[in-house]
Coordinates of C-alpha atoms in Angstrom, one line a residue:
M1 CA 2.1 -22.6 8.2
A2 CA 4.6 -21.9 11.0
A3 CA 6.4 -25.1 10.1
Q4 CA 7.2 -23.6 6.7
N5 CA 9.7 -21.2 8.2
L6 CA 8.0 -18.0 7.1
L7 CA 10.3 -15.0 6.9
L8 CA 7.6 -12.4 7.1
S9 CA 3.9 -11.8 7.6
Y10 CA 2.2 -8.5 7.1
Y11 CA -0.9 -6.4 7.3
G12 CA -1.3 -3.7 4.7
D13 CA -3.3 -0.6 5.8
D14 CA -4.7 -0.3 2.2
L15 CA -4.7 -2.5 -0.8
T16 CA -2.1 -0.7 -3.0
G17 CA 0.3 -0.6 0.0
S18 CA -0.3 -4.3 0.4
T19 CA 0.7 -5.0 -3.2
D20 CA 3.6 -2.7 -2.9
V21 CA 5.1 -5.0 -0.2
M22 CA 4.3 -8.1 -2.3
E23 CA 6.1 -6.6 -5.3
A24 CA 9.2 -5.8 -3.2
L25 CA 9.4 -9.3 -1.7
E26 CA 8.9 -11.0 -5.0
L27 CA 11.6 -8.9 -6.7
G28 CA 13.8 -9.9 -3.9
G29 CA 13.2 -13.6 -4.4
V30 CA 10.6 -14.2 -1.7
P31 CA 7.5 -16.0 -3.0
T32 CA 4.5 -14.1 -1.5
V33 CA 0.7 -14.3 -1.4
L34 CA -1.7 -11.6 -0.4
F35 CA -5.0 -12.6 1.1
M36 CA -8.1 -10.3 1.0
N37 CA -9.5 -11.9 4.2
Q38 CA -8.2 -14.4 6.7
P39 CA -8.0 -17.7 4.6
D40 CA -9.4 -21.0 5.7
P41 CA -6.8 -23.8 6.0
S42 CA -7.5 -25.2 2.5
L43 CA -6.9 -21.8 0.8
L44 CA -3.8 -21.2 2.9
A45 CA -2.5 -24.6 1.8
R46 CA -2.7 -23.7 -1.8
F47 CA 0.1 -21.3 -1.2
S48 CA 2.3 -23.5 0.9
H49 CA 5.4 -22.6 -1.2
C50 CA 5.3 -19.0 -0.1
R51 CA 7.7 -17.6 2.4
A52 CA 5.7 -14.4 3.1
V53 CA 2.0 -14.0 3.7
G54 CA 0.1 -10.7 3.6
L55 CA -3.4 -9.6 4.7
A56 CA -4.9 -6.7 2.8
G57 CA -6.7 -4.2 5.0
T58 CA -8.4 -0.8 5.0
S59 CA -7.1 0.7 8.3
R60 CA -5.6 3.7 6.5
S61 CA -9.1 5.1 6.1
E62 CA -10.6 3.8 9.3
T63 CA -11.1 5.1 12.9
P64 CA -9.2 4.0 16.0
Q65 CA -12.3 2.1 17.2
W66 CA -12.5 0.2 13.9
M67 CA -8.8 -0.6 14.4
E68 CA -9.4 -2.0 17.9
E69 CA -12.2 -4.2 16.6
N70 CA -10.5 -5.4 13.4
L71 CA -6.7 -5.1 13.8
T72 CA -6.8 -7.1 17.0
P73 CA -8.0 -10.4 15.4
A74 CA -5.9 -9.7 12.3
F75 CA -2.7 -9.4 14.3
E76 CA -3.6 -12.4 16.4
W77 CA -4.0 -14.5 13.2
L78 CA -0.7 -13.2 11.7
K79 CA 1.1 -13.9 15.0
G80 CA -0.2 -17.5 14.8
L81 CA 1.6 -18.0 11.4
G82 CA 4.9 -17.9 13.3
A83 CA 6.8 -15.7 10.8
A84 CA 10.2 -14.4 11.9
I85 CA 8.8 -10.8 11.5
C86 CA 5.3 -9.3 11.4
H87 CA 5.0 -6.0 9.6
Y88 CA 2.2 -3.4 9.9
K89 CA 2.6 -1.7 6.5
I90 CA 1.8 2.0 6.3
C91 CA 2.0 4.4 3.4
S92 CA 5.5 5.8 2.8
T93 CA 4.1 9.3 3.1
F94 CA 3.0 8.6 6.7
D95 CA -0.2 10.4 6.2
S96 CA -2.5 9.7 9.1
S97 CA -4.3 11.5 12.0
P98 CA -5.6 10.7 15.4
A99 CA -9.1 10.2 13.9
V100 CA -8.3 8.5 10.6
G101 CA -5.7 5.9 9.9
S102 CA -4.0 6.3 13.2
I103 CA -0.5 4.8 13.0
G104 CA -0.2 5.3 16.7
R105 CA -3.2 3.3 17.6
A106 CA -2.2 0.5 15.2
T107 CA 1.2 0.4 16.9
E108 CA -0.4 0.2 20.3
I109 CA -2.5 -2.8 19.3
G110 CA 0.4 -4.6 17.6
R111 CA 2.7 -4.0 20.6
R112 CA 0.1 -5.4 22.9
I113 CA -0.4 -8.6 20.9
F114 CA 3.3 -9.2 20.0
G115 CA 4.7 -8.9 23.5
R116 CA 5.1 -5.3 24.5
A117 CA 8.6 -5.1 23.2
S118 CA 9.8 -1.8 21.6
V119 CA 8.5 -1.5 18.1
P120 CA 11.1 -0.7 15.3
M121 CA 9.7 1.8 12.7
V122 CA 11.1 2.2 9.1
V123 CA 9.6 4.7 6.7
G124 CA 12.4 5.8 4.3
A125 CA 12.5 3.9 1.1
P126 CA 14.9 5.2 -1.6
Q127 CA 13.3 2.8 -4.1
L128 CA 10.2 4.9 -3.7
K129 CA 12.0 8.2 -3.4
R130 CA 11.1 8.5 0.2
Y131 CA 13.8 9.5 2.7
T132 CA 14.0 10.1 6.4
A133 CA 16.8 12.3 7.8
F134 CA 17.0 13.1 11.6
G135 CA 13.4 12.0 11.9
N136 CA 12.0 14.2 9.1
L137 CA 10.4 12.8 6.0
F138 CA 11.1 13.9 2.5
A139 CA 9.4 12.7 -0.7
A140 CA 9.8 13.3 -4.4
F141 CA 7.3 14.9 -6.7
R142 CA 7.8 15.4 -10.4
G143 CA 11.6 15.3 -10.2
A144 CA 11.9 17.6 -7.2
Y145 CA 12.2 16.7 -3.5
F146 CA 10.1 18.2 -0.7
R147 CA 9.8 18.0 3.1
I148 CA 6.5 16.2 3.5
D149 CA 4.8 19.2 5.1
R150 CA 5.7 21.2 2.0
H151 CA 4.9 18.5 -0.5
P152 CA 2.6 19.8 -3.2
V153 CA 0.2 16.9 -2.8
M154 CA 0.6 15.3 0.6
S155 CA 0.5 18.6 2.5
R156 CA -2.9 19.0 0.9
H157 CA -4.2 15.4 1.2
P158 CA -8.0 15.5 1.2
V159 CA -8.4 13.3 4.3
T160 CA -5.0 13.3 6.2
P161 CA -2.9 16.2 5.1
M162 CA 0.6 16.1 6.4
D163 CA 1.4 19.3 8.3
E164 CA 4.4 18.0 10.3
A165 CA 7.5 16.5 8.8
D166 CA 9.1 15.3 12.1
L167 CA 7.5 11.9 12.2
L168 CA 7.9 11.4 15.9
I169 CA 6.1 14.7 16.6
H170 CA 3.4 13.7 14.2
L171 CA 3.1 10.3 15.9
S172 CA 2.9 11.8 19.3
R173 CA -0.5 13.2 18.4
Q174 CA -1.7 9.7 17.9
T175 CA -0.3 7.8 20.9
S176 CA 1.1 8.2 24.4
L177 CA 3.8 5.6 23.7
S178 CA 7.3 7.0 24.1
S179 CA 9.5 7.2 21.0
G180 CA 13.1 7.5 20.1
L181 CA 15.2 7.9 17.0
V182 CA 18.2 6.1 15.5
D183 CA 19.4 8.9 13.3
L184 CA 21.9 9.2 10.5
A185 CA 24.7 10.1 12.8
A186 CA 24.1 7.1 15.0
L187 CA 24.0 4.8 11.9
Q188 CA 27.5 5.8 11.1
A189 CA 28.9 5.5 14.6
D190 CA 31.2 2.7 15.8
D191 CA 28.9 2.0 18.8
L192 CA 25.7 1.6 16.7
S193 CA 24.7 -1.7 18.2
Q194 CA 25.0 -0.5 21.7
T195 CA 23.1 2.7 20.9
V196 CA 20.3 0.7 19.3
D197 CA 20.0 -1.7 22.2
Q198 CA 19.8 1.2 24.7
I199 CA 17.1 3.1 22.8
L200 CA 15.1 -0.1 22.4
R201 CA 15.2 -0.6 26.2
D202 CA 14.2 3.0 26.9
K203 CA 11.5 3.7 24.3
D204 CA 8.3 2.1 23.1
I205 CA 8.8 3.0 19.5
V206 CA 12.1 3.5 17.7
L207 CA 12.3 5.2 14.3
F208 CA 15.3 4.3 12.1
D209 CA 16.5 6.9 9.6
V210 CA 17.0 5.8 6.0
D211 CA 18.3 8.3 3.5
S212 CA 20.2 6.0 1.1
L213 CA 20.7 2.4 0.0
R214 CA 23.7 2.3 2.4
T215 CA 21.7 3.3 5.5
Q216 CA 18.9 1.1 4.4
Q217 CA 21.3 -1.9 4.4
R218 CA 22.5 -1.0 7.9
V219 CA 18.9 -0.8 9.1
G220 CA 18.2 -4.2 7.5
E221 CA 21.1 -5.7 9.5
L222 CA 19.7 -4.2 12.7
L223 CA 16.1 -5.3 12.1
W224 CA 17.2 -8.9 11.5
R225 CA 19.5 -8.9 14.5
I226 CA 17.0 -7.5 17.0
H227 CA 14.0 -9.6 15.9
E228 CA 15.4 -12.5 17.8
K229 CA 15.4 -10.3 21.0
G230 CA 11.6 -10.0 20.8
H231 CA 11.4 -7.0 18.5
G232 CA 9.7 -8.9 15.7
F233 CA 6.7 -6.6 15.2
V234 CA 7.7 -3.8 12.9
V235 CA 5.8 -0.7 11.6
G236 CA 6.7 1.1 8.4
S237 CA 6.5 1.4 4.7
S238 CA 7.8 -1.2 2.2
G239 CA 11.2 0.3 3.1
A240 CA 11.2 -2.3 5.9
E241 CA 11.1 -5.1 3.3
Y242 CA 13.7 -3.5 1.1
A243 CA 16.0 -3.2 4.2
L244 CA 15.4 -6.8 5.2
L245 CA 15.8 -8.1 1.7
A246 CA 19.3 -6.7 1.5
E247 CA 20.2 -8.5 4.7
W248 CA 18.6 -11.7 3.7
A249 CA 20.4 -11.7 0.4
A250 CA 23.7 -10.9 2.1
K251 CA 23.2 -13.9 4.4
G252 CA 22.1 -16.2 1.6
I253 CA 18.6 -16.6 3.1
V254 CA 17.1 -15.6 -0.3
S255 CA 18.4 -15.5 -3.8
G256 CA 18.2 -11.7 -4.0
H257 CA 16.5 -11.6 -7.4
A258 CA 13.6 -13.1 -9.4
A259 CA 12.8 -13.2 -13.1
F260 CA 9.4 -12.5 -14.5
A261 CA 8.3 -13.1 -18.1
S262 CA 6.3 -10.3 -19.8
P263 CA 2.6 -11.2 -20.0
G264 CA 2.3 -9.4 -23.3
P265 CA -0.5 -7.0 -24.4
V266 CA -4.3 -7.2 -24.1
H267 CA -6.6 -5.8 -26.7
R268 CA -8.8 -4.1 -24.2
L269 CA -8.2 -2.8 -20.7
A270 CA -10.8 -1.4 -18.2
V271 CA -9.7 1.1 -15.5
V272 CA -11.8 2.6 -12.7
S273 CA -10.3 5.6 -10.8
G274 CA -11.4 7.4 -7.7
S275 CA -8.1 9.3 -7.3
V276 CA -7.9 13.1 -7.2
S277 CA -4.1 13.0 -7.4
P278 CA -2.4 15.2 -10.1
T279 CA -0.2 12.1 -10.8
T280 CA -3.3 10.1 -11.7
E281 CA -4.7 13.1 -13.7
K282 CA -1.6 13.1 -15.9
Q283 CA -1.9 9.3 -16.3
I284 CA -5.5 9.6 -17.4
R285 CA -4.8 12.4 -19.8
H286 CA -1.9 10.4 -21.3
A287 CA -4.1 7.3 -21.8
L288 CA -6.8 9.4 -23.4
A289 CA -4.2 10.7 -25.8
H290 CA -3.1 7.2 -26.7
G291 CA -6.4 5.5 -27.6
F292 CA -8.3 5.0 -24.4
E293 CA -11.8 6.3 -24.1
G294 CA -12.7 8.3 -21.0
I295 CA -16.0 8.3 -19.1
E296 CA -16.4 10.9 -16.4
M297 CA -18.6 9.9 -13.5
D298 CA -20.3 12.1 -10.9
A299 CA -18.9 11.0 -7.5
M300 CA -21.8 12.4 -5.6
R301 CA -24.4 10.4 -7.7
L302 CA -22.4 7.3 -6.8
V303 CA -22.6 7.8 -3.1
R304 CA -26.2 9.2 -2.6
E305 CA -29.4 7.2 -2.4
G306 CA -30.4 6.0 -5.8
A307 CA -26.8 5.4 -6.8
G308 CA -28.0 2.3 -8.7
E309 CA -29.0 4.4 -11.7
A310 CA -25.6 6.2 -11.9
I311 CA -23.9 2.8 -11.7
E312 CA -26.0 1.4 -14.5
Q313 CA -25.3 4.4 -16.7
A314 CA -21.5 4.0 -16.1
V315 CA -21.7 0.3 -16.8
A316 CA -23.6 0.9 -20.1
A317 CA -21.1 3.6 -21.2
G318 CA -18.1 1.3 -20.3
L319 CA -19.6 -1.7 -22.1
A320 CA -20.2 0.5 -25.2
S321 CA -16.6 1.5 -25.4
L322 CA -15.3 -2.0 -24.8
A323 CA -17.7 -3.4 -27.4
K324 CA -16.0 -1.1 -30.0
G325 CA -12.7 -2.7 -29.1
R326 CA -11.5 0.3 -27.1
S327 CA -9.8 0.4 -23.7
V328 CA -11.7 2.6 -21.3
I329 CA -11.1 4.7 -18.1
L330 CA -14.0 5.5 -15.9
Y331 CA -13.0 8.3 -13.4
T332 CA -14.7 10.4 -10.8
A333 CA -12.1 13.2 -10.9
L334 CA -9.5 14.6 -13.2
G335 CA -7.0 16.1 -10.7
P336 CA -7.3 18.0 -7.4
Q337 CA -9.3 20.8 -9.0
A338 CA -12.2 18.3 -9.5
D339 CA -12.0 17.0 -5.9
R340 CA -15.4 16.9 -4.3
G341 CA -14.2 15.4 -1.0
A342 CA -15.8 18.1 1.2
E343 CA -19.2 17.3 -0.2
I344 CA -18.6 13.5 0.0
D345 CA -17.5 13.8 3.6
R346 CA -20.9 15.2 4.6
I347 CA -22.3 11.8 4.0
E348 CA -21.2 9.2 6.6
G349 CA -19.2 6.4 5.0
A350 CA -19.4 7.9 1.6
R351 CA -15.8 7.4 0.6
N352 CA -16.1 3.6 1.3
T353 CA -19.4 3.6 -0.6
L354 CA -17.7 5.3 -3.6
G355 CA -15.0 2.6 -3.6
R356 CA -17.6 -0.1 -3.6
A357 CA -19.5 1.5 -6.4
L358 CA -16.4 1.6 -8.6
G359 CA -15.8 -2.1 -7.8
T360 CA -19.3 -3.0 -8.8
I361 CA -18.9 -1.2 -12.1
L362 CA -15.6 -2.9 -12.8
R363 CA -17.0 -6.3 -11.9
R364 CA -19.8 -5.9 -14.4
L365 CA -17.4 -4.8 -17.2
I366 CA -15.1 -7.8 -16.5
A367 CA -17.9 -10.3 -16.5
E368 CA -19.9 -9.0 -19.4
Q369 CA -17.0 -8.4 -21.7
K370 CA -14.8 -11.3 -20.4
L371 CA -11.9 -9.0 -19.8
K372 CA -8.5 -10.5 -18.9
R373 CA -6.9 -7.4 -17.4
A374 CA -8.1 -4.4 -15.3
V375 CA -6.8 -1.6 -13.1
I376 CA -8.1 0.2 -10.0
A377 CA -6.6 3.6 -9.3
G378 CA -6.6 5.3 -5.9
G379 CA -5.2 3.8 -2.6
D380 CA -8.4 4.2 -0.6
T381 CA -10.5 3.3 -3.6
S382 CA -8.7 0.1 -4.3
S383 CA -9.3 -1.5 -0.9
H384 CA -13.1 -1.1 -1.1
A385 CA -13.4 -1.6 -4.8
L386 CA -11.6 -4.9 -4.9
G387 CA -13.9 -6.2 -2.2
Q388 CA -16.7 -6.3 -4.8
L389 CA -14.7 -8.6 -7.1
A390 CA -14.9 -11.7 -4.9
I391 CA -11.1 -12.2 -5.0
D392 CA -9.6 -14.5 -2.4
A393 CA -5.9 -13.8 -3.0
L394 CA -3.4 -12.0 -5.2
T395 CA 0.1 -13.0 -6.4
V396 CA 2.5 -11.0 -8.6
R397 CA 2.3 -11.4 -12.4
M398 CA 4.6 -8.6 -13.4
P399 CA 6.5 -6.2 -11.2
L400 CA 7.1 -2.7 -12.5
P401 CA 10.6 -1.7 -11.3
Q402 CA 10.3 1.6 -13.2
S403 CA 7.1 2.3 -11.3
P404 CA 7.5 0.5 -7.9
G405 CA 4.5 -0.1 -5.7
S406 CA 2.0 -0.9 -8.4
P407 CA 2.6 -4.4 -9.9
L408 CA 0.3 -6.3 -12.2
C409 CA -1.2 -9.1 -10.1
V410 CA -3.0 -12.4 -10.7
A411 CA -6.4 -12.8 -8.9
H412 CA -7.3 -16.1 -7.3
G413 CA -11.0 -16.7 -6.7
G414 CA -14.1 -18.1 -8.3
G415 CA -15.7 -17.9 -11.8
E416 CA -14.5 -15.3 -14.3
I417 CA -12.3 -13.7 -11.6
D418 CA -9.9 -16.6 -11.2
G419 CA -6.8 -15.8 -13.3
L420 CA -7.8 -12.1 -13.9
E421 CA -4.8 -9.9 -14.2
I422 CA -5.3 -6.7 -12.1
A423 CA -3.2 -3.8 -11.0
L424 CA -3.9 -1.6 -8.0
K425 CA -2.4 1.8 -8.3
G426 CA -2.1 4.4 -5.5
G427 CA -2.8 8.0 -6.4
Q428 CA 0.8 9.2 -6.3
V429 CA 2.3 6.1 -8.0
G430 CA 3.4 5.5 -11.5
T431 CA 4.8 7.2 -14.6
D432 CA 2.5 9.2 -17.0
A433 CA 2.3 6.1 -19.3
Y434 CA 1.2 3.8 -16.5
F435 CA -2.1 2.6 -17.9
E436 CA -0.7 2.0 -21.3
T437 CA 2.2 0.1 -19.7
I438 CA -0.3 -2.2 -18.0
R439 CA -2.2 -2.7 -21.3
L440 CA 0.9 -3.6 -23.2
G441 CA 2.1 -5.8 -20.3
S442 CA 5.7 -4.9 -20.7

């Protein structure tokens, strides 16, 4: 694969984040494949035309010890692909903690494997309405903009609430690596290159501010310049891809755009959701008002012993709706007021168990009703749910520029799964009409 001159390889810390990167690259004219597990040579060869290769993971919801055991071989495999840049992809809201989804620990592991050079970090992504200014992160919600520690959702995240907007302070709780900042003022200065080179020599991690398309373009230039100096391991959101794509297009390395034909509508769509986000709540309510049938599931029944009965009941209800020709949404919560996270967390591994249960339900619906299209909602949910579908790889079928980060994908695998069109939607992602947009395929 190294002989193919790969531009980029990446590890996504959850599934929806992984498809977010794939969508950005494809829209920028970079053919990309996302593998669910490290592929064997024959599977890898099926995608020899791709110039970017991703590996979907679950590290956002895992412990530092898990990361040490699992990220180490994953990064070693990615390094072996020989891509110009390897990216550890994190959520654009940077939500993480020393105990769960530690960005600091992941950075330590990557730095160790990729040569101990300073690690560039890019989080701001104007395309996703995420901005960093003097090291502080801001994010949009319902048309307004909030510092991340005052964000109505992320400051109250059920697992990793963001209580600090200064990303380097937040990061310092997770690693002893030194860190520095290339801020907005430095990005506008005449001596930018010298400043960047000096900070990279002095610090282990260097965060680059991005508050606009203009600063994003400057950061893309810097990332591409410094990768040849050994700074080829990058940590950040898909803002890293958007920055690099601008530079690659400017240099003629990629076309800068790609066209996708609409796949058209399907008669029936199945959705499973484990998200407690108010964004997903609005999407579910919108879908129910536009012809979808809703089936509420008890999250606790799906994670306790004897969950098989609850799964069978959910499957039966879903099949009944689909048999009537209706699209269906099976959900465990309708907004944050229905969050049972505190109860779930009393059972070890229950969140992962919940994701797997939702995947089992969806797999049964797809197989028994021969569905052509499906959706999994919830970032943590998607990673564990998709694992139940025996999918080997994903490619992009239809990007959603109006709702970036949640494309419709094509599944590659065995049996009825091969060719399935599936979308993976993070809790905070998408317009109110998201599920209907996926059903209509336009």
